[in-house]
Coordinates of C-alpha atoms in Angstrom, one line a residue:
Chain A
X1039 CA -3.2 13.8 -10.8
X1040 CA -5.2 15.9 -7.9
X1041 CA -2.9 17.3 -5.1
X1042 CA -0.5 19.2 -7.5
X1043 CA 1.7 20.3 -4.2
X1044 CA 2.4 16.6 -2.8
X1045 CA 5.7 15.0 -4.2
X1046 CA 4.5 12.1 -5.8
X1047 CA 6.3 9.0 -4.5
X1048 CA 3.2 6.5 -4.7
X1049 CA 3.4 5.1 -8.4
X1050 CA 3.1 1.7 -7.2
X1051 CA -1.0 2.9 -6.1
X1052 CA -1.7 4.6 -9.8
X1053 CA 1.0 6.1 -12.4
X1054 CA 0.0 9.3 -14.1
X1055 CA -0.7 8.7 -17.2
X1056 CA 2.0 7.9 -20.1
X1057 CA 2.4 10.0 -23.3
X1058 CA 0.4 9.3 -25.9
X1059 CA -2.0 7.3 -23.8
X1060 CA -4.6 10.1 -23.5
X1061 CA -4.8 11.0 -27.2
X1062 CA -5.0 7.3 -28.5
X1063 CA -7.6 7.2 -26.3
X1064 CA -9.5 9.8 -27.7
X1065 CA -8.5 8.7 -31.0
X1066 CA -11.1 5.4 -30.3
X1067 CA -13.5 7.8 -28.7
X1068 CA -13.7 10.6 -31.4
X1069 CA -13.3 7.9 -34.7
X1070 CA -13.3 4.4 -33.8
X1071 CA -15.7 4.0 -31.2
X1072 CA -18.3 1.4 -32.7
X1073 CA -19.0 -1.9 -31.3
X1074 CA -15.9 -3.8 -32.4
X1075 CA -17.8 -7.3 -32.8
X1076 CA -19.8 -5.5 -35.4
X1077 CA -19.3 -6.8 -38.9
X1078 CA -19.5 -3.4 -40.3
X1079 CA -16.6 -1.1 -41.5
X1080 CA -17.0 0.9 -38.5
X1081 CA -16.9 -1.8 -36.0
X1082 CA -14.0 -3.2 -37.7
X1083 CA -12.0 0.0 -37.7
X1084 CA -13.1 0.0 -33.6
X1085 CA -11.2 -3.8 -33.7
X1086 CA -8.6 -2.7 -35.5
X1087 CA -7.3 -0.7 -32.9
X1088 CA -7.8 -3.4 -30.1
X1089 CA -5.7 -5.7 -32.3
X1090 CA -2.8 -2.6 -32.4
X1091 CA -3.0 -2.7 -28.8
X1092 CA -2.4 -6.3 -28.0
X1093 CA 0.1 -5.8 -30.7
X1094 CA 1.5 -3.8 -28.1
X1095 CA 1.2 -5.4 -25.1
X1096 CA 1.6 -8.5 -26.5
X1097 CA 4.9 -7.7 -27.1
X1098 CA 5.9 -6.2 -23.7
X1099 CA 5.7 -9.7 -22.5
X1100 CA 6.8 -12.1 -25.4
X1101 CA 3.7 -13.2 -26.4
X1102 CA 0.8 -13.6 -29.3
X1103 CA -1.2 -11.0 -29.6
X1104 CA -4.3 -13.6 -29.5
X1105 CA -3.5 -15.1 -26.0
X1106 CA -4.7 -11.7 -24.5
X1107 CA -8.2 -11.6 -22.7
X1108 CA -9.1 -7.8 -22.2
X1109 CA -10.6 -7.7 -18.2
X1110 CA -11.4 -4.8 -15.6
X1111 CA -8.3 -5.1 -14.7
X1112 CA -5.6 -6.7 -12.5
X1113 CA -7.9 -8.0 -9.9
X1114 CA -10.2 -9.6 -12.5
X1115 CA -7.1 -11.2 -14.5
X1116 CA -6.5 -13.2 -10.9
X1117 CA -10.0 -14.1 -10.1
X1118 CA -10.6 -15.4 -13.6
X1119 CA -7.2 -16.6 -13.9
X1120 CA -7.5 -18.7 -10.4
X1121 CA -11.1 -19.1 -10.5
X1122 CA -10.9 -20.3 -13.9
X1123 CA -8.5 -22.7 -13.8
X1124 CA -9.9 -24.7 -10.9
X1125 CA -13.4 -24.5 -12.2
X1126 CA -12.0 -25.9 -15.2
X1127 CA -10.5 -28.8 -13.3
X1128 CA -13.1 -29.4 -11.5
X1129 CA -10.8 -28.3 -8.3
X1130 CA -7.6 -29.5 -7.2
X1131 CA -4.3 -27.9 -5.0
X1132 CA -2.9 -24.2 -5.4
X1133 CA -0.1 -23.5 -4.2
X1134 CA 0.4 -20.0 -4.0
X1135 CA 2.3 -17.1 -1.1
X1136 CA 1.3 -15.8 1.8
X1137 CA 3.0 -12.1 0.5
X1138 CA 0.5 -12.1 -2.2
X1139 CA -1.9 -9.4 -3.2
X1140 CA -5.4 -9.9 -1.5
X1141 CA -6.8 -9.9 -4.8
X1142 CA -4.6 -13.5 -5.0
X1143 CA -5.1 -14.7 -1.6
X1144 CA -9.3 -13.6 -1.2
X1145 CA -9.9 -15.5 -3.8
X1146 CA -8.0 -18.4 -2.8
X1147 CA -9.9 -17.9 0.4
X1148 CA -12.9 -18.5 -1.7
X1149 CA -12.3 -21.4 -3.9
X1150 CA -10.5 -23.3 -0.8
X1151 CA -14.2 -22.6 1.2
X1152 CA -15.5 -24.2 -1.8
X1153 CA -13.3 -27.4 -0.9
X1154 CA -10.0 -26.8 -3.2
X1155 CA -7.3 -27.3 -1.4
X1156 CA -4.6 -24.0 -1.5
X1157 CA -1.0 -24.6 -0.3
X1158 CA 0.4 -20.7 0.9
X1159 CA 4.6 -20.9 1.4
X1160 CA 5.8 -18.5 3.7
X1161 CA 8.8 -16.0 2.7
X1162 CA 12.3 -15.4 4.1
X1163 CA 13.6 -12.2 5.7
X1164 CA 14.2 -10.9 2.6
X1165 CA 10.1 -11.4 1.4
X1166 CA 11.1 -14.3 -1.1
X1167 CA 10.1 -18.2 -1.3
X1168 CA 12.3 -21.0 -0.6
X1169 CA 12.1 -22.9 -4.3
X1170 CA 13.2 -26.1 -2.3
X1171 CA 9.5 -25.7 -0.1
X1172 CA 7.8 -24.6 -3.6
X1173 CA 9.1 -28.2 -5.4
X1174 CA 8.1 -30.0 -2.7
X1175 CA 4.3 -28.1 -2.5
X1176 CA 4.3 -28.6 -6.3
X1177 CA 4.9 -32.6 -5.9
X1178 CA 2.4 -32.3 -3.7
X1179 CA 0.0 -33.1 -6.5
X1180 CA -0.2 -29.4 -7.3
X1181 CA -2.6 -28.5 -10.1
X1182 CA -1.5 -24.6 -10.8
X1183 CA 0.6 -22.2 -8.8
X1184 CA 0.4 -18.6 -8.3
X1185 CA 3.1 -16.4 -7.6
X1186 CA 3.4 -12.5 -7.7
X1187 CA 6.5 -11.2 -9.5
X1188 CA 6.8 -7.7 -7.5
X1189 CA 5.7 -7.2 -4.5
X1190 CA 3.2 -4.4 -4.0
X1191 CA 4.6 -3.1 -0.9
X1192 CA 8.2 -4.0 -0.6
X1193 CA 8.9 -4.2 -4.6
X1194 CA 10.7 -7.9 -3.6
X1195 CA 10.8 -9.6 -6.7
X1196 CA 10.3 -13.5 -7.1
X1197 CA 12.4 -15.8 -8.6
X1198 CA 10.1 -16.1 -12.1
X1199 CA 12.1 -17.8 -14.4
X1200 CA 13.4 -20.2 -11.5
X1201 CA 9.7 -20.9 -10.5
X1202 CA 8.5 -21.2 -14.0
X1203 CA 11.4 -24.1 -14.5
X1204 CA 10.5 -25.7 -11.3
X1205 CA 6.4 -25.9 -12.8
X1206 CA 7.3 -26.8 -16.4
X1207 CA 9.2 -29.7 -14.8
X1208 CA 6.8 -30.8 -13.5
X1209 CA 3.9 -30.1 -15.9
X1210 CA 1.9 -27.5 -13.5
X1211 CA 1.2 -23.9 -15.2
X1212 CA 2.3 -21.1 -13.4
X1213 CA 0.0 -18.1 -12.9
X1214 CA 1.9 -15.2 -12.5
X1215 CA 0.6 -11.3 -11.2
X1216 CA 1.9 -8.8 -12.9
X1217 CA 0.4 -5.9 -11.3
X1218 CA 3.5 -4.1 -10.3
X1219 CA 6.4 -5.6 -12.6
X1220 CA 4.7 -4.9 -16.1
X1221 CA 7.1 -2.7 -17.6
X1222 CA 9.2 -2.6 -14.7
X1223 CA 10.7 -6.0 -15.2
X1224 CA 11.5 -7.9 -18.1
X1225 CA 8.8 -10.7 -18.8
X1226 CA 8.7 -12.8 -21.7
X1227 CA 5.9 -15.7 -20.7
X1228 CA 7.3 -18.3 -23.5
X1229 CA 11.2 -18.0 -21.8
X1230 CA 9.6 -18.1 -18.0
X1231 CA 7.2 -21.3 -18.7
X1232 CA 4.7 -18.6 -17.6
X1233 CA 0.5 -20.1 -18.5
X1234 CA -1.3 -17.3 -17.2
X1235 CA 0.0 -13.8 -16.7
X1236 CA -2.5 -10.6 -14.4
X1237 CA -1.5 -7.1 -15.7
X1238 CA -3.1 -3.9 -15.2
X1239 CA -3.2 -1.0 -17.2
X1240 CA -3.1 1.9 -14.7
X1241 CA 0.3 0.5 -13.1
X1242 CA 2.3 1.3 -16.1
X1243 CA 0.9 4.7 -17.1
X1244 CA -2.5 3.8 -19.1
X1245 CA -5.9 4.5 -17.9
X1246 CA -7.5 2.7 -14.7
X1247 CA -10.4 0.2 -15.4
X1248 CA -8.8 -2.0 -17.7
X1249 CA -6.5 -4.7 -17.6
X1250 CA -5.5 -8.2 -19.4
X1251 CA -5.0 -11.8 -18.5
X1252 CA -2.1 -13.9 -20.7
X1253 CA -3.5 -17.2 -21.6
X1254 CA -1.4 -19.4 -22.8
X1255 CA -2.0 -21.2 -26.3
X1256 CA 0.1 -24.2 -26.5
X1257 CA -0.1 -26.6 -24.6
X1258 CA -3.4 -25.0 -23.9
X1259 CA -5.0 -24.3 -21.1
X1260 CA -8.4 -24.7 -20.2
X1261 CA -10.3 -21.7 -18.2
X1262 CA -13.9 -21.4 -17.0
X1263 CA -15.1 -18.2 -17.6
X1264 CA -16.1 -15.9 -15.0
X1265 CA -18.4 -13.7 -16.4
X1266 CA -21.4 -15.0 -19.3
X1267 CA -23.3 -13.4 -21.7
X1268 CA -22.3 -12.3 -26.0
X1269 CA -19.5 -15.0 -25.8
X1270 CA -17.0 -12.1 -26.7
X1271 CA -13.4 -12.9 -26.0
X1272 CA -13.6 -16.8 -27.1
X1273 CA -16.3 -17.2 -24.4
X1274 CA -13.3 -16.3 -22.1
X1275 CA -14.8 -13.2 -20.7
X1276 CA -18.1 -11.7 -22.6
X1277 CA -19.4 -8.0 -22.7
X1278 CA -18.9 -5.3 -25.4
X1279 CA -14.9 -4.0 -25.4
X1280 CA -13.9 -0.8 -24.0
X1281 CA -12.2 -0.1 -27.0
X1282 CA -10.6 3.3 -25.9
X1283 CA -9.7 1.7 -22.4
X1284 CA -8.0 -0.7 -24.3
X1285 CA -5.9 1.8 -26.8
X1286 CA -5.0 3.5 -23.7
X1287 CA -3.6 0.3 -22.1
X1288 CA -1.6 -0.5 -25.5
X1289 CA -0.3 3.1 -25.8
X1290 CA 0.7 2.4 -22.2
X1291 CA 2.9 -0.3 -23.4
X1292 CA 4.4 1.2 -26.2
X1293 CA 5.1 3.7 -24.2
X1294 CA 6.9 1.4 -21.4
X1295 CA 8.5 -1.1 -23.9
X1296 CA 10.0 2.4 -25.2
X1297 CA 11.7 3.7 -22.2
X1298 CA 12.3 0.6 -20.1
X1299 CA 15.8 -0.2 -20.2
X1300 CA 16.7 3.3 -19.8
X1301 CA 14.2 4.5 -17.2
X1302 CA 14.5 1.2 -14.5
X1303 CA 18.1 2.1 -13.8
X1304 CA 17.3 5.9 -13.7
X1305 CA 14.6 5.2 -11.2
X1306 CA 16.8 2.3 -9.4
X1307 CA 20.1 4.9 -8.5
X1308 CA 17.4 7.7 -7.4
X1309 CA 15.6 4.4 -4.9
X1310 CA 19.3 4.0 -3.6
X1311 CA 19.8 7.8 -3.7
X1312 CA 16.6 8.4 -1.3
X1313 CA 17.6 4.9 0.8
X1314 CA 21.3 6.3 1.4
X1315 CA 19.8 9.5 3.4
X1316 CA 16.6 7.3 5.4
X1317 CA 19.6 5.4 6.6
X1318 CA 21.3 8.2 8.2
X1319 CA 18.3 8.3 9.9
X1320 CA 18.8 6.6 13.9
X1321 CA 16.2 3.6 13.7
X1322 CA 15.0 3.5 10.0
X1323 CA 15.4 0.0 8.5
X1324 CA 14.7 -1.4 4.8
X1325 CA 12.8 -3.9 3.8
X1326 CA 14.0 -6.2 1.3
X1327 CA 17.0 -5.6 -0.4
X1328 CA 18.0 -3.9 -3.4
X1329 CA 19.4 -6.9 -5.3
X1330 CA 16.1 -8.5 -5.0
X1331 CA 13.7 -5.0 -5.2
X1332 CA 12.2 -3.3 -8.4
X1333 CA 13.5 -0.5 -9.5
X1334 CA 10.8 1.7 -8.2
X1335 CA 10.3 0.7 -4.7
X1336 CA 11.5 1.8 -1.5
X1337 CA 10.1 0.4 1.8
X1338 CA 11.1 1.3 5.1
X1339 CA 10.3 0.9 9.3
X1340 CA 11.3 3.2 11.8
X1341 CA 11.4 2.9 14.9
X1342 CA 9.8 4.6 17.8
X1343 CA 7.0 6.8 16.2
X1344 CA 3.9 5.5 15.7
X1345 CA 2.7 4.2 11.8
X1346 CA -0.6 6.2 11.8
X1347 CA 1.3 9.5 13.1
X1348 CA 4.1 9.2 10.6
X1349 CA 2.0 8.6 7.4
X1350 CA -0.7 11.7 8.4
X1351 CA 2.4 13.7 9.6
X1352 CA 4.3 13.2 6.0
X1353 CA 1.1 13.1 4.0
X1354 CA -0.5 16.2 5.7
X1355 CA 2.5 18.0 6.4
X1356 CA 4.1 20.7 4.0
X1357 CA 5.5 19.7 1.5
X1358 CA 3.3 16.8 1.6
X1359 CA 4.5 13.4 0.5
X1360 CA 2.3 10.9 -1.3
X1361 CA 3.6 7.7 0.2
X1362 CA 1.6 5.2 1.3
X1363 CA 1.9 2.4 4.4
X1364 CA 1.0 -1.7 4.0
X1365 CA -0.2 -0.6 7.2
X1366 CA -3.6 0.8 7.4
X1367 CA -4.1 -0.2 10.8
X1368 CA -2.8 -0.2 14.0
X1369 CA 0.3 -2.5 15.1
X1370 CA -1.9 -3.1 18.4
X1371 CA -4.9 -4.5 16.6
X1372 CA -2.5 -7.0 15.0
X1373 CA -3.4 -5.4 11.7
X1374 CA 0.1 -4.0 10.6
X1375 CA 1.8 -4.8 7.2
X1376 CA 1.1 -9.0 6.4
X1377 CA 3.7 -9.0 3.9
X1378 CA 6.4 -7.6 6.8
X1379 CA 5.2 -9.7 9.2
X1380 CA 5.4 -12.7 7.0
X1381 CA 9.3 -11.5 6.6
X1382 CA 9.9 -11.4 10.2
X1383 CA 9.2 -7.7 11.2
X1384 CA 7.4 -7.1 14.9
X1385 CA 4.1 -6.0 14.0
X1386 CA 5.2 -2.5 15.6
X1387 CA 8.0 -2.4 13.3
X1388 CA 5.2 -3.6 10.3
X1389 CA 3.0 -1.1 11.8
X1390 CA 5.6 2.0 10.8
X1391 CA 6.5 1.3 8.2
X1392 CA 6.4 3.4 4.6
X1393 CA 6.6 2.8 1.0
X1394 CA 8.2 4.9 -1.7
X1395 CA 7.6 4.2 -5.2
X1396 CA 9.3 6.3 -8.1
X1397 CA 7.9 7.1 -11.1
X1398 CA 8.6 9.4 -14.4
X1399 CA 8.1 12.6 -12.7
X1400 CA 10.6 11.6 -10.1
X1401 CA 13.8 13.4 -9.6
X1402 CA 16.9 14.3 -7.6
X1403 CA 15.4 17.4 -6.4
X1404 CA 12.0 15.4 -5.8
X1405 CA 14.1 12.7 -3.4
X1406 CA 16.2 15.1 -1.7
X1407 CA 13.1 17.0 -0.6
X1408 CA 11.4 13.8 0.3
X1409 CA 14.5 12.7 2.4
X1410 CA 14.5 16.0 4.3
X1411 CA 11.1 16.0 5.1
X1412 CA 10.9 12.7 6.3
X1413 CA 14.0 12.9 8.6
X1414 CA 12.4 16.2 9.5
X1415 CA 9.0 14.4 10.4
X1416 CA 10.3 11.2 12.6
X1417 CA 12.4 13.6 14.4
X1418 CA 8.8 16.2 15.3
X1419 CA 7.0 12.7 16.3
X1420 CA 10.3 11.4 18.6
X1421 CA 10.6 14.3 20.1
X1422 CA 6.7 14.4 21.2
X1423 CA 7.4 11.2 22.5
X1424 CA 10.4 11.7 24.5
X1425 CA 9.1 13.1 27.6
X1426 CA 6.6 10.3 27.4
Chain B
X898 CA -7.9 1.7 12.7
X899 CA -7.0 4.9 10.5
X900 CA -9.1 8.1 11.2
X901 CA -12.1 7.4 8.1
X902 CA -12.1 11.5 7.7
X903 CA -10.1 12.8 5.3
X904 CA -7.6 13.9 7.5
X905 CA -7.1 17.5 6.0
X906 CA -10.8 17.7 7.2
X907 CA -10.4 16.3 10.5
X908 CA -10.8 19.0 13.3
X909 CA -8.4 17.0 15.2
X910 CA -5.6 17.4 12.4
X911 CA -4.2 21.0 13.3
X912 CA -2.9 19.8 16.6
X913 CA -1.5 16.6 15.5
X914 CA 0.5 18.9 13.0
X915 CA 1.3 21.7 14.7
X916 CA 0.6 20.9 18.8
X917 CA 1.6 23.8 21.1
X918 CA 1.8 22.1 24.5
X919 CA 4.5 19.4 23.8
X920 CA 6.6 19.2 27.4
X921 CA 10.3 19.4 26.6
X922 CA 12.2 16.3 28.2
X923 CA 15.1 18.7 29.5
X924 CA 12.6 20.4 31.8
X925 CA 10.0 17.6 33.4
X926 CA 10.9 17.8 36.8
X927 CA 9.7 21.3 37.0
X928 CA 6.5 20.0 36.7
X929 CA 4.1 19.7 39.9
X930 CA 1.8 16.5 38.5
X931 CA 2.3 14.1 36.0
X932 CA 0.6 11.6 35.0
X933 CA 0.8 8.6 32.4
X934 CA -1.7 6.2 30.8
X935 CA -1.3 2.7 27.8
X936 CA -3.6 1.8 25.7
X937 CA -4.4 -2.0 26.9
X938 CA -2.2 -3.0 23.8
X939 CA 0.6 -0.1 24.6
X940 CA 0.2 1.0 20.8
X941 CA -0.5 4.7 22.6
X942 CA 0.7 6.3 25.1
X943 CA 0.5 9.2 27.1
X944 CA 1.5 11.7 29.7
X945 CA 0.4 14.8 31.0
X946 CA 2.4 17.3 33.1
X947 CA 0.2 20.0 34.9
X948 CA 1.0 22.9 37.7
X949 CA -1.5 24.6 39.6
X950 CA -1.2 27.5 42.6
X951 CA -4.4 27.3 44.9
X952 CA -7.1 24.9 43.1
X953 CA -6.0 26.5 39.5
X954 CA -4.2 25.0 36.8
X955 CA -1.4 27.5 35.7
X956 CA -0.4 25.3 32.8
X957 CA -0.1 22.1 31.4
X958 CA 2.3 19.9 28.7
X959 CA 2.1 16.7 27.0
X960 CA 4.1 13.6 25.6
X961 CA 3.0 11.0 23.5
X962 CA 3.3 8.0 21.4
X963 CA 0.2 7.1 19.3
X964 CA -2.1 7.7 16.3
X965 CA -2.7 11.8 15.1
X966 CA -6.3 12.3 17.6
X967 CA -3.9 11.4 20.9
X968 CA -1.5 13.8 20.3
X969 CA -4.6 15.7 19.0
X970 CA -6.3 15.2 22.5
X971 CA -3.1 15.9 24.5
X972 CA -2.7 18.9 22.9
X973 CA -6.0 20.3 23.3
X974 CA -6.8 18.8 27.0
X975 CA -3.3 21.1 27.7
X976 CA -4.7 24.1 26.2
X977 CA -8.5 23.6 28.3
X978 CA -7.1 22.9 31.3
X979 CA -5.2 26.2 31.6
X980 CA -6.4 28.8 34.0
X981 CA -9.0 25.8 34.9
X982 CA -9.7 24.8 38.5
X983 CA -8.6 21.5 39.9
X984 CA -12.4 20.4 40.5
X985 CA -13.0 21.6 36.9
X986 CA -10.5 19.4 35.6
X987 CA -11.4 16.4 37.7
X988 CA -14.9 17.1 35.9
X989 CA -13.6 16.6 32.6
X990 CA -15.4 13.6 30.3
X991 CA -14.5 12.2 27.0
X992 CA -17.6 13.8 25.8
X993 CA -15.5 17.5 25.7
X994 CA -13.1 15.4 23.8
X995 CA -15.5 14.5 21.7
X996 CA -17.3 17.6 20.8
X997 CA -14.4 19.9 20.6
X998 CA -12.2 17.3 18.5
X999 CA -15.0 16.3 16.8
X1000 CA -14.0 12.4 17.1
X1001 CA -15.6 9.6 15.6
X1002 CA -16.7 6.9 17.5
X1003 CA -13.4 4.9 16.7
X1004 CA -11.3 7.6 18.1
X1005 CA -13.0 8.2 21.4
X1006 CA -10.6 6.2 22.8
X1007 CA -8.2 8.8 22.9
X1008 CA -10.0 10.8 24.8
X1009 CA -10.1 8.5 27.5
X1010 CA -6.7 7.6 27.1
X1011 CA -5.8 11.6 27.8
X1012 CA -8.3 11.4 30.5
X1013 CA -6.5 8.6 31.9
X1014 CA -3.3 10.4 32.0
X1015 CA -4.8 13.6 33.2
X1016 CA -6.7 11.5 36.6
X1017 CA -2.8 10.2 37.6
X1018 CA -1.8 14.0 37.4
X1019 CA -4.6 15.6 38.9
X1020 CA -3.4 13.2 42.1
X1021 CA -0.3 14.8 42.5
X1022 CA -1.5 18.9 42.7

């Protein structure tokens, strides 16, 4: 990671990466780096360790190592997961959130343009769906619904399993993103009725440019593919594997199926640790609740200092922070935070707002300071505004 | 919309760190002028205190609400308009905002928002 003197609070953007992710990468590069559709020994000793890594990641979420398509990414799972499954159908009704990542709602954006029809549920104060309004959508002759697990800015987690229960009742699969609760959250696809599940490599400590889409097997479920050409991948998704990318991700998972249960509550009581001293702060309000957050994530507004001012003030100032805002405009412009506007916030109040998101390297010492400099920050921008 | 220049190069970032005209709000009313300007949407907002002795500006403070370049602007409108006369000041375009602070076309708006301020202060020396 680059800016070695900023404490590191924005692993919900990128993770550093894992142990053991680097070298298995460089394993694939420096032995097994032939074209792994090739017939010969070496291109089978190159698929031989894709198959070890959807052993791997297969098993971080329940499911058979065969129902993985390797993509770019997170972004790609949901375009060819979305994209896929209505071109397959030949259209029909999506009911999806408007809290999703844009990667989720642009492209619903696009197929609706094309004349599907897309059903987005708004969220409570607390950033999750009423499953009363979802039932009712899905009845709605719903062909597939798409639901994020974690949020990306407020680390709200969805009700999966009870969403999941509500589709297979009904017989509509459920896509689900994955982006930010891989590793994080337990998933097992077969348990939550899950048919298509977006993950990303780079969110759980592998390398970035790789990711996977679940697909499930039985009853199966049929996909147009997104991108033509050698027919790799079943036809799902064709060109030659990144076969060190894809070591990288599986080391990734190994690595986060390894420390899981120990390191979510580790990261959970130092979330709570650096929420207990923002809140002694006049003005500083969460968003979303801790029964209902991931472990990792933090999100707060303050009032009266302007979002812009505080993010350059705490990113720029010394020590720096790396936090990031769902607010990369201003509150005036009407371009503040969507997800904390969807849960009620004022778009000043979306405007200033600031994530947190803990990681390996996080610890007591890292949030104190963090705390400190924050308080010490919204107190330097209040006080150039109080003459005002 | 967010400065597009890295902000650790941004001219404009120094002041918006470390500004050295902030007023203090125990000690306004010893101010001779002051004077205030919104943004059309209030998301910024300024106001400028200034004193001046026979046409000159002895010194001048700032207080504002807004993105980094306003408080950048206050801050460095404050320290030009020292030792400045009053027809100087009242001479004053964005265009010195612009060059000094280097802002992009996006953030020229807080020049005129400081030069907004700075007209409603001028009134009262």
């Amino acid at each position: 990671m680059s800016a070695p003197a900023a404490i590191y609070l924005d692993h919900a953007a990128t993770a550093p990466l894992a142990p053991g992710v680097g070298s298995a990468m460089w394993r694939v590069l420096d032995g097994a780096d032939a074209n792994p559709s090739s017939a010969h020994a070496p291109g089978r000793a190159a698929a031989a360790a894709i198959d070890a890594a959807a052993e791997a990641l297969a098993a971080l979420i329940g499911a058979p190592p065969e129902a993985l398509v390797w993509t770019s990414g997170a972004t790609e799972s949901i375009n060819l997961a979305l994209k896929g499954a209505v071109g397959f159908a030949g259209g029909g009704h999506v009911v999806s959130v408007v809290t999703e990542h844009h990667a989720t709602l642009d492209t619903l954006d696009v197929l609706e343009r094309g004349g599907t029809r897309v059903t987005r549920l708004g969220v409570d104060g607390e950033g999750r769906i009423d499953l009363e309004a979802l039932d009712a959508a899905i009845a709605d002759e719903a062909t597939l619904v798409s639901v994020m697990h974690v949020n990306n800015e407020t680390g709200v987690i969805q009700d999966i399993p009870a969403i999941g229960a509500l589709c297979a009742a009904r017989g509509v699969p459920l896509h689900v993103d994955a982006a930010q609760s891989l590793g994080r959250e337990r998933i097992d696809v077969a348990a939550m009725n899950i048919a298509l599940l977006s993950m990303s490599a780079h969110k759980i400590g592998g390398p970035k440019g790789i990711g996977a889409l679940y697909v499930r097997r039985r009853p199966r479920l049929g996909l147009a593919a997104q991108i033509h050409g050698g027919g790799q991948q079943g036809g799902l998704r064709s060109g030659t594997l990144a076969g060190h990318q894809i070591a990288g991700f599986g080391a990734a998972a190994d690595h986060a199926r390894a420390v899981r249960e120990a390191e979510q509550p580790r990261l959970a009581a130092l979330r709570d640790r650096l929420a207990q001293r923002l809140s002694a702060i006049d003005g500083v309000t969460r968003n979303g609740s801790g029964a209902h957050v991931a472990a990792p994530f933090l999100n707060v507004s303050v009032a009266g200092v302007h979002g812009d001012a505080l993010l350059t003030g705490l990113t720029e100032g010394v020590p720096a922070l790396a936090v990031a805002s769902g607010a990369a405009c201003s509150a005036a412009k009407g371009q503040s935070s969507y997800v904390l506007r969807a849960m009620g916030r004022s778009p000043r109040e979306a405007g200033a707002s600031v994530r947190f998101s803990l990681g390996a390297a996080t610890d007591v010492a890292a949030v104190d300071a963090a705390a400190a400099r924050f308080a010490e920050e919204v107190a330097r921008l209040r006080a150039l505004a109080s003459a005002a | 919309m967010r400065s597009t220049a890295t902000p650790a190069e941004a001219p404009w970032l120094g002041r918006f760190l470390r500004p050295r005209h902030a007023a203090c709000e125990c000690d306004i009313i010893q101010w001779k002028g002051s004077g205030e300007a919104d943004t059309p949407a209030a998301d910024a907002h300024c106001r400028l205190f200034v004193d001046a002795a026979e046409g000159v500006i002895a010194s001048a403070a700032f207080a504002a609400f807004g993105p980094p370049v306003v408080i950048a602007c206050a801050d460095w409108v404050c320290e030009w308009l020292s030792g400045r006369t009053i027809d100087a000041a009242r001479s004053l375009t964005v265009r010195e905002f612009e060059q000094a602070l280097v802002l992009a076309p996006h953030e020229r708006y807080a020049g005129l928002l400081v030069l907004d301020a700075l007209t409603g202060a001028l009134r009262d020396v």
